[in-house]
Coordinates of C-alpha atoms and ligand atoms in Angstrom, one line a residue:
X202 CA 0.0 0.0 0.0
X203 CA 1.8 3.4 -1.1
X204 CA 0.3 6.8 0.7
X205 CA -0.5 8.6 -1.8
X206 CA -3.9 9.3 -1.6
X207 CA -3.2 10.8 2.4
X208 CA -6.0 13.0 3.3
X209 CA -8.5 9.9 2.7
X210 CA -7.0 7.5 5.3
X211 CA -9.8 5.3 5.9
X212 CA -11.8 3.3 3.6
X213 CA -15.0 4.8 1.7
X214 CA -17.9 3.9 4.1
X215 CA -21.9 3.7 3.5
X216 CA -23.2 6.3 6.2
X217 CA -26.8 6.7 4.5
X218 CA -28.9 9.6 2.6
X219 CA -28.5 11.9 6.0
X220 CA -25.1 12.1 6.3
X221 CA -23.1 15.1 5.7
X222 CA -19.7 13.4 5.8
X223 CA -18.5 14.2 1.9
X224 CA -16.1 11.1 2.0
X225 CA -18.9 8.7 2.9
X226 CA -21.5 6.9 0.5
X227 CA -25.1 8.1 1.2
X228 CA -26.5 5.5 -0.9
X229 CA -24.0 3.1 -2.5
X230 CA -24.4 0.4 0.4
X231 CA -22.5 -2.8 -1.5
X232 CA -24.0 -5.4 0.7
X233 CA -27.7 -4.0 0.5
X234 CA -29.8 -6.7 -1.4
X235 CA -31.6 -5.4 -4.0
X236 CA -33.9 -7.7 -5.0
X237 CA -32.0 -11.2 -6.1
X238 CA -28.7 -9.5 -5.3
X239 CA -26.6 -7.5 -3.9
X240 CA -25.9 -3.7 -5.3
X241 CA -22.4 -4.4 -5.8
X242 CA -23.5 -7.5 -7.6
X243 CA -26.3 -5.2 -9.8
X244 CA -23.7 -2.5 -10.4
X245 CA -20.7 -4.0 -11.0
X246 CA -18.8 -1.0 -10.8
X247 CA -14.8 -0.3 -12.5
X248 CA -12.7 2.4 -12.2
X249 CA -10.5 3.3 -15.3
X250 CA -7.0 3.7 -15.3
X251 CA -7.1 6.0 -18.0
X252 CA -8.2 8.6 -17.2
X253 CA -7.9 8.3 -13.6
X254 CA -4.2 8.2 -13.5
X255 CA -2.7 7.9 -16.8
X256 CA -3.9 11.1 -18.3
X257 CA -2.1 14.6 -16.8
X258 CA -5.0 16.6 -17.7
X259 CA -4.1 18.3 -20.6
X260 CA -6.2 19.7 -23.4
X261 CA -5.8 20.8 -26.7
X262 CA -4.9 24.1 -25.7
X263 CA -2.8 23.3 -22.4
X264 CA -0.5 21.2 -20.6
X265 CA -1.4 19.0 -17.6
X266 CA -2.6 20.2 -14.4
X267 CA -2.8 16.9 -12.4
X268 CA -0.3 15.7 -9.5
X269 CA 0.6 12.9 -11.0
X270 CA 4.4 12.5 -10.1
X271 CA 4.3 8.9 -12.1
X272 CA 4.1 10.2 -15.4
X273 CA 7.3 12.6 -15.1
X274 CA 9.2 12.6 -18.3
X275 CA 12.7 11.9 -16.6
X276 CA 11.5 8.6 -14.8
X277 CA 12.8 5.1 -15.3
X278 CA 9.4 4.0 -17.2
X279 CA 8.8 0.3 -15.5
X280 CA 9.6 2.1 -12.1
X281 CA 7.3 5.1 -12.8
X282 CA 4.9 2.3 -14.1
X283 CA 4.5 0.3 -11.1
X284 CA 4.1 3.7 -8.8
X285 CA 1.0 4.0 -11.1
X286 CA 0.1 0.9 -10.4
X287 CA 0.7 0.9 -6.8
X288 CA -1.1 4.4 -6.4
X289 CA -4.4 3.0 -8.8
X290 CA -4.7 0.2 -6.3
X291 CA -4.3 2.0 -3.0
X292 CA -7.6 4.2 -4.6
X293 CA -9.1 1.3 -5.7
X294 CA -9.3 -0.7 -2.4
X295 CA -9.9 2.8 -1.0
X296 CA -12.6 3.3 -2.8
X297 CA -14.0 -0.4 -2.3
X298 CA -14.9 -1.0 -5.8
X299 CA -15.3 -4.0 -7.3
X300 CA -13.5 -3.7 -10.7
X301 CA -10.9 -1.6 -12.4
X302 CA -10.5 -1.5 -16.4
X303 CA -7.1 -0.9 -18.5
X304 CA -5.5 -0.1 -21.8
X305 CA -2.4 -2.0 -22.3
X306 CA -0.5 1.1 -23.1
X307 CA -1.6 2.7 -19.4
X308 CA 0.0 0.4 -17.3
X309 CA 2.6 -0.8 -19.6
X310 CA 5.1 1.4 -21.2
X311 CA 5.3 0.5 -24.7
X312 CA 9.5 0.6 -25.2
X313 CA 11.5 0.8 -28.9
X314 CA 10.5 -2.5 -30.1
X315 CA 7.3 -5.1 -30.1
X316 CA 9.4 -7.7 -28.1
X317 CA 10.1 -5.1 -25.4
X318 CA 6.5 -3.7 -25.7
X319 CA 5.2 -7.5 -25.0
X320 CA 7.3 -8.1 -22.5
X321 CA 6.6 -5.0 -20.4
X322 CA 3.0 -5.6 -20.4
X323 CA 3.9 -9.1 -19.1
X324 CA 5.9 -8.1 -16.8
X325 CA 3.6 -5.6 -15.2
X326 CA 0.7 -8.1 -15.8
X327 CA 2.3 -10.1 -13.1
X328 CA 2.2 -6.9 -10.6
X329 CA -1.2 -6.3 -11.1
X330 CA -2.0 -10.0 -10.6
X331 CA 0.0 -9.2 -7.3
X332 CA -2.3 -6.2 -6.2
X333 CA -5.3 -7.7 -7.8
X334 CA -4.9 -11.0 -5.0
X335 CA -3.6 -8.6 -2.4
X336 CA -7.1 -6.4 -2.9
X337 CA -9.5 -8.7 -4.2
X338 CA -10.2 -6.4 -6.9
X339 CA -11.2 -7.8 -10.6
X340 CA -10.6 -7.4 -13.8
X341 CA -13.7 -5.8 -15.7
X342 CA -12.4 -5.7 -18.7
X343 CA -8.9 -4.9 -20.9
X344 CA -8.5 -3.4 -24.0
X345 CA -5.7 -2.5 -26.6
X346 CA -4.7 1.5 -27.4
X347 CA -4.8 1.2 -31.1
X348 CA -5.2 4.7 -31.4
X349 CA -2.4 6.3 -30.0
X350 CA 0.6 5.4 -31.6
X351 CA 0.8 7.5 -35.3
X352 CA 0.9 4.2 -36.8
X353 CA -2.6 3.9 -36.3
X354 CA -3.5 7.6 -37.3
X355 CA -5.1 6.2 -40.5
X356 CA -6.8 3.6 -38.6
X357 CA -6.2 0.0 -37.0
X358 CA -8.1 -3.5 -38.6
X359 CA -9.4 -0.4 -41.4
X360 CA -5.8 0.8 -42.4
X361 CA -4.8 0.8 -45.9
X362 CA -1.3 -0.9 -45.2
X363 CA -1.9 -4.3 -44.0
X364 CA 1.0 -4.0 -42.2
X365 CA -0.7 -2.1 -39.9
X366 CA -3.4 -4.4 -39.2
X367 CA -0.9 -7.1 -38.3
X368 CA 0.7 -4.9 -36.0
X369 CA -2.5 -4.2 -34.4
X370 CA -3.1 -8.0 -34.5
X371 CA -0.3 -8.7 -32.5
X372 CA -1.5 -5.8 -29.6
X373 CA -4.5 -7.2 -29.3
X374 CA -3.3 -10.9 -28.9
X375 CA -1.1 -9.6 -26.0
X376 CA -3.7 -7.3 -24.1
X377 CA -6.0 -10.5 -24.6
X378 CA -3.5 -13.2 -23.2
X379 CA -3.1 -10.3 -20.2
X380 CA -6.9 -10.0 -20.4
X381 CA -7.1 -13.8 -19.9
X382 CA -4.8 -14.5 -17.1
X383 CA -5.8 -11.5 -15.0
X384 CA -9.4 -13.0 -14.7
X385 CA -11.3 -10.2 -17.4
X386 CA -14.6 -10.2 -17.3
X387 CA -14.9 -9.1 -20.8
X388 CA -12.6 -7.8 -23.3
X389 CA -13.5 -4.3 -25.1
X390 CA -12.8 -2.7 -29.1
X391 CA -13.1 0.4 -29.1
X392 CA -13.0 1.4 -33.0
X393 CA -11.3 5.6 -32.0
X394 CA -9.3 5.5 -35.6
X395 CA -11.7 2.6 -37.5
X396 CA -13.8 5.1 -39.6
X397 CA -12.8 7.8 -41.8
X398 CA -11.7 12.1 -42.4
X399 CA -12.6 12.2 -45.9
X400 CA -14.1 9.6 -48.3
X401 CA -11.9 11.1 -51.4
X402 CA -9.3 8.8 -49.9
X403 CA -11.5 5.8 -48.2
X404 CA -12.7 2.6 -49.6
X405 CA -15.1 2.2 -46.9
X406 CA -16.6 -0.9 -48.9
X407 CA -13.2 -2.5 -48.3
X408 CA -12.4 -0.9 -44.5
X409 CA -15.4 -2.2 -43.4
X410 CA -14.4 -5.7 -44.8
X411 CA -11.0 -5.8 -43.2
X412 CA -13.1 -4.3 -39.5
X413 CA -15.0 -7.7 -40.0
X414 CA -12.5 -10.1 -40.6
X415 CA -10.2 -8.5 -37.3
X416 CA -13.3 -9.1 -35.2
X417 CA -13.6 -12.4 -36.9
X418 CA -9.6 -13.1 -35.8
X419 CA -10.2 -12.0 -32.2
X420 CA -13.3 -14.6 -31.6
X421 CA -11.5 -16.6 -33.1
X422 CA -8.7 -16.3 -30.3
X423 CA -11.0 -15.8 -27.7
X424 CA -12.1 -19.5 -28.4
X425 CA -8.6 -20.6 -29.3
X426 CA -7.3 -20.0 -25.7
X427 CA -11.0 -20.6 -23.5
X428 CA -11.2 -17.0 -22.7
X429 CA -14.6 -16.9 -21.2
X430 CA -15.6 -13.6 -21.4
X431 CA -17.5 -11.5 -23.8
X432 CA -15.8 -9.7 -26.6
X433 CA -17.7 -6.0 -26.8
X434 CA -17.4 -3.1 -29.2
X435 CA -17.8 0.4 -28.0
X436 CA -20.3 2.2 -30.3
X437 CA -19.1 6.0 -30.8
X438 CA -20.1 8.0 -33.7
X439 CA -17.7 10.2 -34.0
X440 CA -14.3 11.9 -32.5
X441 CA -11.7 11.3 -32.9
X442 CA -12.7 11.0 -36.8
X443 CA -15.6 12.6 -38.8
X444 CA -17.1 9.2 -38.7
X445 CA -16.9 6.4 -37.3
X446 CA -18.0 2.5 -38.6
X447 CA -19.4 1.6 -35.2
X448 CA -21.7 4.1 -34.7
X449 CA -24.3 3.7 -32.4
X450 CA -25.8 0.2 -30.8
X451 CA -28.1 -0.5 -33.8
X452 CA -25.6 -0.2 -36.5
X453 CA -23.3 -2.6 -34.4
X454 CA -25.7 -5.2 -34.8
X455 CA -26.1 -4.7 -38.6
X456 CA -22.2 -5.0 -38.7
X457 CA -22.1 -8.0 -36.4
X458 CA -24.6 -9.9 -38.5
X459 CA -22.8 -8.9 -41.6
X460 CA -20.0 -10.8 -40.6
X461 CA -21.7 -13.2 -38.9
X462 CA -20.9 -12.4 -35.0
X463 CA -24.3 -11.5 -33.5
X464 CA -23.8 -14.6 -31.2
X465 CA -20.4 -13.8 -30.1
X466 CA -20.3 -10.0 -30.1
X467 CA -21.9 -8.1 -27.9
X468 CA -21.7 -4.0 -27.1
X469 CA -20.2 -1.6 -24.5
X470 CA -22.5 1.3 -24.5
X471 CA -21.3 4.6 -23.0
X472 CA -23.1 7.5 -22.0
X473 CA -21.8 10.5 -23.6
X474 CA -21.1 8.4 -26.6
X475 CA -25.2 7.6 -27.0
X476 CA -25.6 11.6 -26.3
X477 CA -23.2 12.1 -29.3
X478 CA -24.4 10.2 -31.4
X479 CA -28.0 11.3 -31.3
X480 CA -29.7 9.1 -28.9
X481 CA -30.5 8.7 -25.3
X482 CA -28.9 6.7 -23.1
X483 CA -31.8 4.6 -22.5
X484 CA -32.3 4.4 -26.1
X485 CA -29.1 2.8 -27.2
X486 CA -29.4 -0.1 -24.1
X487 CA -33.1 -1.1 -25.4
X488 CA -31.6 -0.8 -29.0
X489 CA -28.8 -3.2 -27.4
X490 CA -31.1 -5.4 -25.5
X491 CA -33.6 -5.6 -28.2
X492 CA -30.7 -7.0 -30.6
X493 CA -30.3 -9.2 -27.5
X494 CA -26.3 -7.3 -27.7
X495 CA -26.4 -5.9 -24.1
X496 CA -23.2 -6.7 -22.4
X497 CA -21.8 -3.5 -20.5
X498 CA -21.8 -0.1 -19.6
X499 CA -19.3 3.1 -19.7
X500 CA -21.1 5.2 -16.9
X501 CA -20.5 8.9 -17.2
X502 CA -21.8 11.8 -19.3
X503 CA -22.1 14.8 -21.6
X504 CA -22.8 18.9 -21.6
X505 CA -26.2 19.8 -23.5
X506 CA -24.4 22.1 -25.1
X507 CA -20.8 20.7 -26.0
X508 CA -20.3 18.4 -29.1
X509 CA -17.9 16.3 -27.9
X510 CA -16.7 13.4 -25.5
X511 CA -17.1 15.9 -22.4
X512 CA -16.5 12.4 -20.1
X513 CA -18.1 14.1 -16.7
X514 CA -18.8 11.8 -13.7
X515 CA -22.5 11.2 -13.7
X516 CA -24.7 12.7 -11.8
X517 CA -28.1 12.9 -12.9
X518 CA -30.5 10.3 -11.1
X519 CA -32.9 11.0 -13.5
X520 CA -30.9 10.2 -16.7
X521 CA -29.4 6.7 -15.1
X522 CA -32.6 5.6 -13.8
X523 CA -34.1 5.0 -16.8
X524 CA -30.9 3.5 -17.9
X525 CA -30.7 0.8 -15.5
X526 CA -34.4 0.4 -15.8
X527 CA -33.5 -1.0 -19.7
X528 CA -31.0 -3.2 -18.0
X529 CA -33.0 -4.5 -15.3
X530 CA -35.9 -5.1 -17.9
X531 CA -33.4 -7.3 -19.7
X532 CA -32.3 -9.5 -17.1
X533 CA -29.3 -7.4 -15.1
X534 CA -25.7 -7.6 -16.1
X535 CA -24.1 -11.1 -17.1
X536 CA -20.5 -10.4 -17.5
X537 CA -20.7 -6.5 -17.6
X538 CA -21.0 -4.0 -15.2
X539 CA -20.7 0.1 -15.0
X540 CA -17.2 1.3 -15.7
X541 CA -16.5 4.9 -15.0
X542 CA -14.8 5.8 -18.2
X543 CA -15.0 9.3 -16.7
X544 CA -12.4 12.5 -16.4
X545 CA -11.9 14.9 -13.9
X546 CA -12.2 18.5 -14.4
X547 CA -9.2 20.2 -15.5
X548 CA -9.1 22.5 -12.4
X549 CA -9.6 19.4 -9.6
X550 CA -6.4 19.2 -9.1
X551 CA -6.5 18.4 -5.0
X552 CA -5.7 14.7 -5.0
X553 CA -9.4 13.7 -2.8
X554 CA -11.0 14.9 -5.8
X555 CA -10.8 11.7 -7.5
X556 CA -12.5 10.1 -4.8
X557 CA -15.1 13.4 -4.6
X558 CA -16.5 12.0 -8.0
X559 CA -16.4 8.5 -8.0
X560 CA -18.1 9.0 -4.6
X561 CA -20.9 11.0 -6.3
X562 CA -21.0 8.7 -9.5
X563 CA -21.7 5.5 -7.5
X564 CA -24.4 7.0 -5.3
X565 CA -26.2 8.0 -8.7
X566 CA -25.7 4.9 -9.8
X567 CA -26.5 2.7 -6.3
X568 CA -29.8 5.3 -6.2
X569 CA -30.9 4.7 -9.8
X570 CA -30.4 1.1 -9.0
X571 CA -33.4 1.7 -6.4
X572 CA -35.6 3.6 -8.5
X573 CA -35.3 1.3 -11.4
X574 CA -36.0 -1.7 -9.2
X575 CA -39.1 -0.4 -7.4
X576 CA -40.3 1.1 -10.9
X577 CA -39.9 -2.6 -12.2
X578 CA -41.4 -4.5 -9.4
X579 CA -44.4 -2.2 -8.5
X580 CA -45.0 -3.4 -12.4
X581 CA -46.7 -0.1 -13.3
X582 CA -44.9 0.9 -16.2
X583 CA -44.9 -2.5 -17.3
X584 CA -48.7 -3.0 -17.4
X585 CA -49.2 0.5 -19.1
X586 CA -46.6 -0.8 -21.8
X587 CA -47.8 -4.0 -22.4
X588 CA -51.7 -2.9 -22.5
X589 CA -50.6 -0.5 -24.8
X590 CA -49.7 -3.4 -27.3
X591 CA -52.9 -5.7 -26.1
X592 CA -54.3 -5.9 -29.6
X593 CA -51.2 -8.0 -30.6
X594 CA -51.9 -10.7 -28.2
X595 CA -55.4 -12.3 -29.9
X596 CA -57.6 -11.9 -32.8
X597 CA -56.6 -9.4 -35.5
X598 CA -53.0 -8.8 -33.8
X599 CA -52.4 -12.3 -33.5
X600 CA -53.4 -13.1 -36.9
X601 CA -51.6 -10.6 -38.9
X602 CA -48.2 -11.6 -37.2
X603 CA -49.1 -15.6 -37.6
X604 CA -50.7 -14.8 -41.4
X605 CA -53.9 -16.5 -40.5
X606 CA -57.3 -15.5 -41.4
X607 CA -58.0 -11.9 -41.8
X608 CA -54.2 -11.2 -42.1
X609 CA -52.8 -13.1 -44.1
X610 CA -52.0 -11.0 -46.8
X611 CA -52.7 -7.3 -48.0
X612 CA -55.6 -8.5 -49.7
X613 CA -56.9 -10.2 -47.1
X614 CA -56.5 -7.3 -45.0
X615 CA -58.5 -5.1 -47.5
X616 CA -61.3 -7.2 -47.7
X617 CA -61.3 -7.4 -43.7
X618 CA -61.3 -3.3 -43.7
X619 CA -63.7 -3.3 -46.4
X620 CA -66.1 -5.6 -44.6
X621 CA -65.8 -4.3 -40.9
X622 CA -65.8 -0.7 -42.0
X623 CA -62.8 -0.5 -39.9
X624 CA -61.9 3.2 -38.0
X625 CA -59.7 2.6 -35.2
X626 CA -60.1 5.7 -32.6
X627 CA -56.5 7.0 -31.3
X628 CA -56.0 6.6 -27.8
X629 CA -53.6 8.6 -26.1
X630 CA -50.1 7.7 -25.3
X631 CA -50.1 9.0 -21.8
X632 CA -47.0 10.5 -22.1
X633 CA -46.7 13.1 -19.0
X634 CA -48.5 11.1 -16.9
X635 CA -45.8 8.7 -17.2
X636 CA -43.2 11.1 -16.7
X637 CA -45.1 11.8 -13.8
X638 CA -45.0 8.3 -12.6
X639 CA -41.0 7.9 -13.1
X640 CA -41.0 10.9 -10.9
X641 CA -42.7 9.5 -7.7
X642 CA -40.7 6.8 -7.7
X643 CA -37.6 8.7 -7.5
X644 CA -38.8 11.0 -4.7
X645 CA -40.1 8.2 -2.7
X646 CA -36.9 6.0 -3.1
X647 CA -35.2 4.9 -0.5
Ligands
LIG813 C1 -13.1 6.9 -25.8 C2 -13.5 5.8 -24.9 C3 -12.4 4.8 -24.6 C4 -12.9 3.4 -24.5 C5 -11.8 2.4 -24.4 O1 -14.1 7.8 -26.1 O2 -14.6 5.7 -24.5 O3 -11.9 5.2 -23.4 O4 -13.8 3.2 -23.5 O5 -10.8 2.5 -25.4
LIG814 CO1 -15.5 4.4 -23.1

């Protein structure tokens, strides 16, 4: 255990909605059962590496802000690495969360050549096995950077130079060998250079064709070396290129049955991403669940107002309770869970502040847990849904989607009109009054 994080000394303890104690959890209470389980068992919850301590908190207009001694330029790198590592765990157990998630190029420094950049990852690999027994914390997922390095600036799997695929090939096998060993729950692609600036230089007929055959390649591994977890993409329609080939949940699936993967593919959805792309949150996990392609989640969110990957801790009960409604509707988390693929501001620089926001992100998430729950088992939302679509059940509905009787065909259908002198009356969709419902249960949670 290092002491960095000093001013939080003691573990991060439930205290309950009155307490005024700003290092406490008010609602995230891990052993609480929530119906069949636990919360921590719902929620699942990671923290990233990333952005948490790999990233100095620079933007494109200035230089890091964060204390963050580790990633000092004059360092031996595998020493500087393992302080990372050391400090990420001491939050982590801190913290008391479950899971953490990495990039192989955050904990592992990547060297001059692949055989140095394999081995370091190994190396470090064996650490984190190490901290990960010492703190019983898990592996949520891993994930290759193939978006970093300039060899990748024209993509990864969707480069023009096979070369570069191959190279990308090899990353991936290492971060899944790592991904393997450590225990990952799931293994994550997210496409950052798969899509393209300009299509005056882009075969996209072709780039999408190479996408599918890497994909292909890593299930392919996966089964080769009985790595039990589920492989997930990370839709994001944009940023950092104009567009990007995995765009949203729904054309996911399209590309996953293209290639024929719909069975072994399933999606990382992230918040801010759904925002971006057009949709709500809640959208793009029914979208997901519908295509039965729900695996996990990347918790955090956007600004109304900004265009871009704004990564903010979340905070809105509102917003995240209808998310994990979708997910409790379709049967809770197998091998996913919530990761907080979320940044500090660039001005929290006090070192508490990390734990500040994940604080405030898991109560969200550990109170939208409650609201979803009661919404699902008081059953009210249900019933108003599925009466909604009643007609379906018997008679006309029934026959139409079986092609018996009356709809069978168009014809059919005309004469059936034609006959009945049909003139369905609308009925209303009840909109506000559901809003309204949605809204006593999260002021009656508790
Ligand atoms: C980028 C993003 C990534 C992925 C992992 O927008 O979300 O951090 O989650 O590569
Ligand atoms: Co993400």
């Amino acid at each position: 255990m290092t002491d960095f994080f000093t001013t939080v000394p003691e573990p991060v303890r439930f205290e309950g909605p009155e307490s005024d104690n700003p290092l406490a959890f008010r609602w995230y209470d891990a052993d609480r059962v929530v119906g069949q389980k636990t919360m921590a068992e719902h929620l699942r919850m990671a923290v990233c590496y990333w952005h948490s301590f790999n990233w100095p908190g620079n933007d494109v207009f200035g230089d890091g802000t964060f204390d963050r001694p580790w990633l000092a330029a004059d360092l031996e790198p595998m020493e500087a690495a393992r302080t990372k590592m050391a400090a990420a765990f001491e939050f982590f157990e801190k913290l008391g969360v479950p899971y953490f998630c990495f990039h192989d190029h955050d904990v592992a420094p990547t060297g001059s050549s692949f055989a140095e950049e394999t081995a370091n990852l190994n190396e470090l690999a064996d650490d984190m096995a190490v901290h990960m027994e010492r703190t019983g914390v898990g592996l949520l997922w891993g994930t290759a950077r193939l978006f970093g390095h300039p060899r990748y600036m024209a993509g990864a799997a969707t480069n023009p130079n096979p070369e570069v695929y191959a190279r990308a090939a090899a990353q991936v096998k290492n971060c899944m060998d790592v991904t393997h060993r450590l225990g990952g729950q799931n293994y994550v692609l997210w496409g950052g250079r798969e899509g393209y600036e300009t299509l005056l230089n882009t075969d996209l007929s072709r780039e999408l064709d190479q996408l599918g055959r890497f994909l292909n390649q890593v299930v392919e591994y996966k089964h080769h070396i009985g790595f039990h977890g589920t492989i997930l993409l990370e839709p994001k329609p944009q940023e950092p290129t104009k567009h990007q080939y995995d765009y949203d949940s729904q054309s996911c699936f399209a590309f996953l049955q293209r290639y024929g993967l719909e069975d072994e593919v399933k999606v990382n959805i992230e918040v801010n991403h759904a925002t971006l792309s057009g949709h709500d949150f809640q959208h793009e996990l029914a979208m997901a669940a519908a295509c039965g392609i729900l695996g996990s989640v990347d918790a955090n969110r956007g600004d109304d107002r900004l265009g871009w990957d704004t990564d903010q801790f979340p905070n809105s009960v509102e917003e995240m309770s209808l998310g994990v409604y979708e997910i409790l509707r379709a049967g809770g988390f197998t091998t996913g869970g919530f990761n907080f693929d979320t940044k500090l501001r660039r001005m929290s620089i006090a070192r508490d502040d990390l734990f500040h926001a994940h604080i405030g992100g898991m109560d969200t998430l550990a109170r939208s847990l409650l609201v979803a729950h009661s919404m699902l088992e008081d059953g009210v939302l249900e019933g108003r849904r599925s009466g909604r679509y009643a007609g379906w059940e018997t008679g006309l509905g029934a026959d139409i989607l079986h092609g018996n009787g009356p709809g069978a065909s168009l014809g059919s259908l005309h004469h059936f009109v034609g006959d009945t002198e049909l003139d369905p009356a609308p009925i209303s969709g009840r909109q506000e009054e559901l809003e309204n419902l949605v809204n006593r249960f999260i002021e009656r949670v508790r």
